[in-house]
mmCIF file of C-alpha atoms in Angstrom:
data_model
loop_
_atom_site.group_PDB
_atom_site.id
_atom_site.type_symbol
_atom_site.label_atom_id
_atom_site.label_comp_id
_atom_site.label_asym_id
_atom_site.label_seq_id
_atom_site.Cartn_x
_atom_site.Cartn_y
_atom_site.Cartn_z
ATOM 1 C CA UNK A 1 0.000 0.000 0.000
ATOM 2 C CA UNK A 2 1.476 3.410 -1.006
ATOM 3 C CA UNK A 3 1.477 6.564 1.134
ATOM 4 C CA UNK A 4 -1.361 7.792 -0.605
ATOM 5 C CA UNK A 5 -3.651 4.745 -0.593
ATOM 6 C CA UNK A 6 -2.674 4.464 3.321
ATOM 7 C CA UNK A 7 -3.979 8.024 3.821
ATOM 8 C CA UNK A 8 -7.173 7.443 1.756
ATOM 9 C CA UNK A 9 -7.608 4.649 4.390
ATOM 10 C CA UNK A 10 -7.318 6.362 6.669
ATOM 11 C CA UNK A 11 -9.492 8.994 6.080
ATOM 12 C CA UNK A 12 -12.589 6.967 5.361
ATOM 13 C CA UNK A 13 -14.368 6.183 8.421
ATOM 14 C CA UNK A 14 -14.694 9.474 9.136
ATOM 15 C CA UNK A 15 -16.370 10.782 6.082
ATOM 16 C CA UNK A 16 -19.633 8.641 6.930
ATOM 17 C CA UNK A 17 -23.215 9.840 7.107
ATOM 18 C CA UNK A 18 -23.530 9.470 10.629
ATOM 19 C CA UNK A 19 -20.353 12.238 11.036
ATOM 20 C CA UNK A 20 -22.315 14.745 9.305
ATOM 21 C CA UNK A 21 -24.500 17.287 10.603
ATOM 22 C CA UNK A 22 -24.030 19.549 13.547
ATOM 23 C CA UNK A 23 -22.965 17.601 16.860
ATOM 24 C CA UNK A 24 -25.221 15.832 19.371
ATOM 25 C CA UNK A 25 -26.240 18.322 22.390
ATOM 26 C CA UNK A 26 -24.724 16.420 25.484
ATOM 27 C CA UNK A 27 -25.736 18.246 28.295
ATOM 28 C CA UNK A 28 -22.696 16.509 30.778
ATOM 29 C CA UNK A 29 -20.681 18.499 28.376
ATOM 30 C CA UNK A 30 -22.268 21.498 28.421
ATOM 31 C CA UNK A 31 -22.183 21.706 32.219
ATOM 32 C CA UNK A 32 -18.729 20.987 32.490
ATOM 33 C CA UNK A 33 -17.612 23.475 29.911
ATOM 34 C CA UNK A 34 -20.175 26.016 31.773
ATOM 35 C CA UNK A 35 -17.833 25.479 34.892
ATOM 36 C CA UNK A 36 -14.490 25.032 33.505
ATOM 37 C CA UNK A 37 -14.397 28.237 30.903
ATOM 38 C CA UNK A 38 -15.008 30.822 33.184
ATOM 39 C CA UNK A 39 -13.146 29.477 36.427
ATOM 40 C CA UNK A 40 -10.033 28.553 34.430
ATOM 41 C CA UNK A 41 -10.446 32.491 32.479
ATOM 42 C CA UNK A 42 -11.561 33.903 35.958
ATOM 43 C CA UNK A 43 -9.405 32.607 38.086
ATOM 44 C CA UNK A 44 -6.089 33.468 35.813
ATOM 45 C CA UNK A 45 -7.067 36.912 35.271
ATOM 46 C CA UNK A 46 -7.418 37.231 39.025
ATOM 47 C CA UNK A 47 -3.990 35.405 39.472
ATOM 48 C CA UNK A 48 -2.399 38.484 36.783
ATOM 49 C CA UNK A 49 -4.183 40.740 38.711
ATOM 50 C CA UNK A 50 -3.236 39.635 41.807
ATOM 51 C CA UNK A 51 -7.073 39.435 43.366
ATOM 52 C CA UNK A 52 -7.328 36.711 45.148
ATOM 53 C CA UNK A 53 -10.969 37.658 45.843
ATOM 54 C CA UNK A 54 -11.525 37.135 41.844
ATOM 55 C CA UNK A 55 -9.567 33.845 41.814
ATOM 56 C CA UNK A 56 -12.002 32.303 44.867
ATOM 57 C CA UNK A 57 -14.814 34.001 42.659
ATOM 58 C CA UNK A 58 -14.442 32.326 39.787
ATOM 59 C CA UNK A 59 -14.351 28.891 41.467
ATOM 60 C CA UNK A 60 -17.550 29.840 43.530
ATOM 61 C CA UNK A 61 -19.967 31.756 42.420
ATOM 62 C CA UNK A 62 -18.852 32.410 38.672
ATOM 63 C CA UNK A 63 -18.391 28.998 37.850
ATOM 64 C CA UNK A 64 -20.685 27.614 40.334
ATOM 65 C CA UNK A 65 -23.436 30.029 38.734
ATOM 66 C CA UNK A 66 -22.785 29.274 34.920
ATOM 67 C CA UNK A 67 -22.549 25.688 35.128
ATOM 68 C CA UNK A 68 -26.258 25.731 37.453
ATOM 69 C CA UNK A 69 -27.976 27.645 34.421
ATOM 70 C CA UNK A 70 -26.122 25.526 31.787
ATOM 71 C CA UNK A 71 -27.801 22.708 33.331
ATOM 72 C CA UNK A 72 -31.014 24.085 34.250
ATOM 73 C CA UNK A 73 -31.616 25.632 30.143
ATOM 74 C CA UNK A 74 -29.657 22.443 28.428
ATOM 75 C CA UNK A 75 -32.043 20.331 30.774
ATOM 76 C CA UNK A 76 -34.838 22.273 29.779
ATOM 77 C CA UNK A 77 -34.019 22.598 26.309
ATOM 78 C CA UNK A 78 -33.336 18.831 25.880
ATOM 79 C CA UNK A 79 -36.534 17.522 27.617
ATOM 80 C CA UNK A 80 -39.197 20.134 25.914
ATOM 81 C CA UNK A 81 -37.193 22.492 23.642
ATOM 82 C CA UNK A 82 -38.023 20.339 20.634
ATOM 83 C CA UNK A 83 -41.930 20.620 20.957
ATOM 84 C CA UNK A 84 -42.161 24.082 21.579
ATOM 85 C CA UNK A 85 -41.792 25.244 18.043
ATOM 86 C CA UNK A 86 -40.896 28.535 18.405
ATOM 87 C CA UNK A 87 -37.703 27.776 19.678
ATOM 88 C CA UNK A 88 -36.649 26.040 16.806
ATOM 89 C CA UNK A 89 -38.809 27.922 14.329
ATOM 90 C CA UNK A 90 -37.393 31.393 14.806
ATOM 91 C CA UNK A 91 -34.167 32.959 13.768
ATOM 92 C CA UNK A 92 -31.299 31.297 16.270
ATOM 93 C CA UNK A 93 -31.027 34.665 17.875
ATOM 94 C CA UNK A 94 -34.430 34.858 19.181
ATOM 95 C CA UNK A 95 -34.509 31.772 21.379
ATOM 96 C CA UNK A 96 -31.059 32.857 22.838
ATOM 97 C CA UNK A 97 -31.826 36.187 23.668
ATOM 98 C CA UNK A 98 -35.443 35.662 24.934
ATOM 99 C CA UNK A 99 -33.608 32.600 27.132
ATOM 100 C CA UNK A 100 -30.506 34.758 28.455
ATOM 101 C CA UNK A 101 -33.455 37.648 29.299
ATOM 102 C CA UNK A 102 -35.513 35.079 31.278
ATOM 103 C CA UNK A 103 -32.629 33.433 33.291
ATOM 104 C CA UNK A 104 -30.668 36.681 33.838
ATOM 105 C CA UNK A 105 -33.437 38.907 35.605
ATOM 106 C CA UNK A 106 -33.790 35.839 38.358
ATOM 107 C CA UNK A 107 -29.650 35.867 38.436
ATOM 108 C CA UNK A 108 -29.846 39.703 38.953
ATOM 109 C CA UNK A 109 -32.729 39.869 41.534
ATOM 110 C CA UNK A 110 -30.763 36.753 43.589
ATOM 111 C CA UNK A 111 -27.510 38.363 43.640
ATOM 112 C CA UNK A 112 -28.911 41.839 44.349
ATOM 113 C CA UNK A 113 -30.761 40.115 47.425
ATOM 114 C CA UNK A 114 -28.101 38.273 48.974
ATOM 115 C CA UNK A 115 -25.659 41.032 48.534
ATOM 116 C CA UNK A 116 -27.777 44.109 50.463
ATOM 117 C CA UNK A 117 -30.468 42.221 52.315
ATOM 118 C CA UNK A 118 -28.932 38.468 53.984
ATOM 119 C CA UNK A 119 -28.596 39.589 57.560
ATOM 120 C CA UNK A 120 -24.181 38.578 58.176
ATOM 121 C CA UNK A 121 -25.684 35.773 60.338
ATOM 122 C CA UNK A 122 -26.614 33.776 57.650
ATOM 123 C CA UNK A 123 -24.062 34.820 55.125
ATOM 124 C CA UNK A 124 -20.667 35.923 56.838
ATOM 125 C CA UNK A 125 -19.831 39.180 55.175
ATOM 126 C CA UNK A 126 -16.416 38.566 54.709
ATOM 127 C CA UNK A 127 -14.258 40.696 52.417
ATOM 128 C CA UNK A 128 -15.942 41.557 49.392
ATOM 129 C CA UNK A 129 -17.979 38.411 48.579
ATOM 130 C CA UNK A 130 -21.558 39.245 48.961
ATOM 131 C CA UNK A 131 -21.050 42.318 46.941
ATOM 132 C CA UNK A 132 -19.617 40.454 43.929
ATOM 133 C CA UNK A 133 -22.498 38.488 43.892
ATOM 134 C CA UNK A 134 -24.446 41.900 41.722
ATOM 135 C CA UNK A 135 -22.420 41.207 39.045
ATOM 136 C CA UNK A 136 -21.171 37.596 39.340
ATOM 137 C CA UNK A 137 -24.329 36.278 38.987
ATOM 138 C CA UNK A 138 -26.188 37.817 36.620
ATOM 139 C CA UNK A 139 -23.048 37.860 34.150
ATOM 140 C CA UNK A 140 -22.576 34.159 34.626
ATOM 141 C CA UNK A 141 -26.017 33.908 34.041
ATOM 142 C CA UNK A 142 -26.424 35.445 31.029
ATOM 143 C CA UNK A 143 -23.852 33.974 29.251
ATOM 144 C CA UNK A 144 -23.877 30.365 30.118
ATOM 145 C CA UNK A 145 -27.742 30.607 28.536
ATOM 146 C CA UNK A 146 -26.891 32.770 25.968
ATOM 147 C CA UNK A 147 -23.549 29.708 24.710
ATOM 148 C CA UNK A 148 -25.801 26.612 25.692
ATOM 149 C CA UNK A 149 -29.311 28.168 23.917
ATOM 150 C CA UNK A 150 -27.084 29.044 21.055
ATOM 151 C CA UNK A 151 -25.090 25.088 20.789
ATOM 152 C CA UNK A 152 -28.404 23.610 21.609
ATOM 153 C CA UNK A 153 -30.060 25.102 18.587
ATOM 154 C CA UNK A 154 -26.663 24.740 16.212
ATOM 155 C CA UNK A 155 -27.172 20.671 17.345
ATOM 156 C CA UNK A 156 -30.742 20.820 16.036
ATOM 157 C CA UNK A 157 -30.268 22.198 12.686
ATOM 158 C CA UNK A 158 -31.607 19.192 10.864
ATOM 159 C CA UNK A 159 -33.594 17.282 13.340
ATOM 160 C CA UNK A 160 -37.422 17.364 13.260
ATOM 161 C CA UNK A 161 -39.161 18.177 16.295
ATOM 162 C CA UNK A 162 -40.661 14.950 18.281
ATOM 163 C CA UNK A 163 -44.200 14.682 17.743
#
């Protein structure tokens, strides 16, 4: 077998009709992508800056926060997205931004909550924790629905909805 004929041999399994299309939606890996992005990001641009209060942040509530919502909306998605046509009927952008909306204004109203109005003896105000929380949350929020929305519909470009 020449070179050539080796690497046409090669090559063919992976040109089958099953490999095309957009990739499954496999929520595990959508969770642990929700976590890992922004903790590994978060946490290093807290290590440059030297704020440790970013790097704990980004392990905690950052992370914590966008992998939650990843698997709330992928879970969501996945069980009833299909039958509800007008998230696969409408432009891609729709769904995501009508999804991010919904899931961020809980986020904001949460973080706003526990950062003015938890009493310190059931949240220990320590350093400036609570007060991320504002921002962590919603942020985190927002985009973890806005990525998994936006991979959930890519993966159902070419599927029919379940009767």
């Amino acid at each position: 077998m020449t070179e050539m004929e080796a690497g046409n041999h090669m090559g063919q399994g992976r040109s089958s009709a099953g490999g095309s299309g957009p990739p499954a939606f496999t929520l595990w890996r959508e969770v642990l992508v929700a976590y890992l992005a922004p903790a590994l990001m978060a946490g290093a641009g807290g290590v440059a800056t030297g704020q440790p209060d970013l790097v704990v942040a980004a392990c905690t509530s950052i992370a914590g926060t966008s992998a939650l919502v990843a698997a709330l909306v992928g879970g969501r998605l996945r069980r009833a997205g299909a039958r509800r046509t007008w998230l696969t009927s409408t432009p891609r952008v729709v769904p995501t931004l009508v999804l991010a909306t919904w899931i961020t204004a809980p986020a904001a109203l949460i973080g706003w909550f526990v950062a003015g109005h938890v009493p310190e003896s059931i949240i220990p105000h320590h350093g400036p924790w609570p007060a991320r929380l504002r921002l962590d949350l919603p942020l985190s929020a927002a985009l973890a629905a806005t990525i998994v929305t936006w991979r959930w519909r890519g993966a159902m470009r070419g599927r029919r909805p379940a009767a």
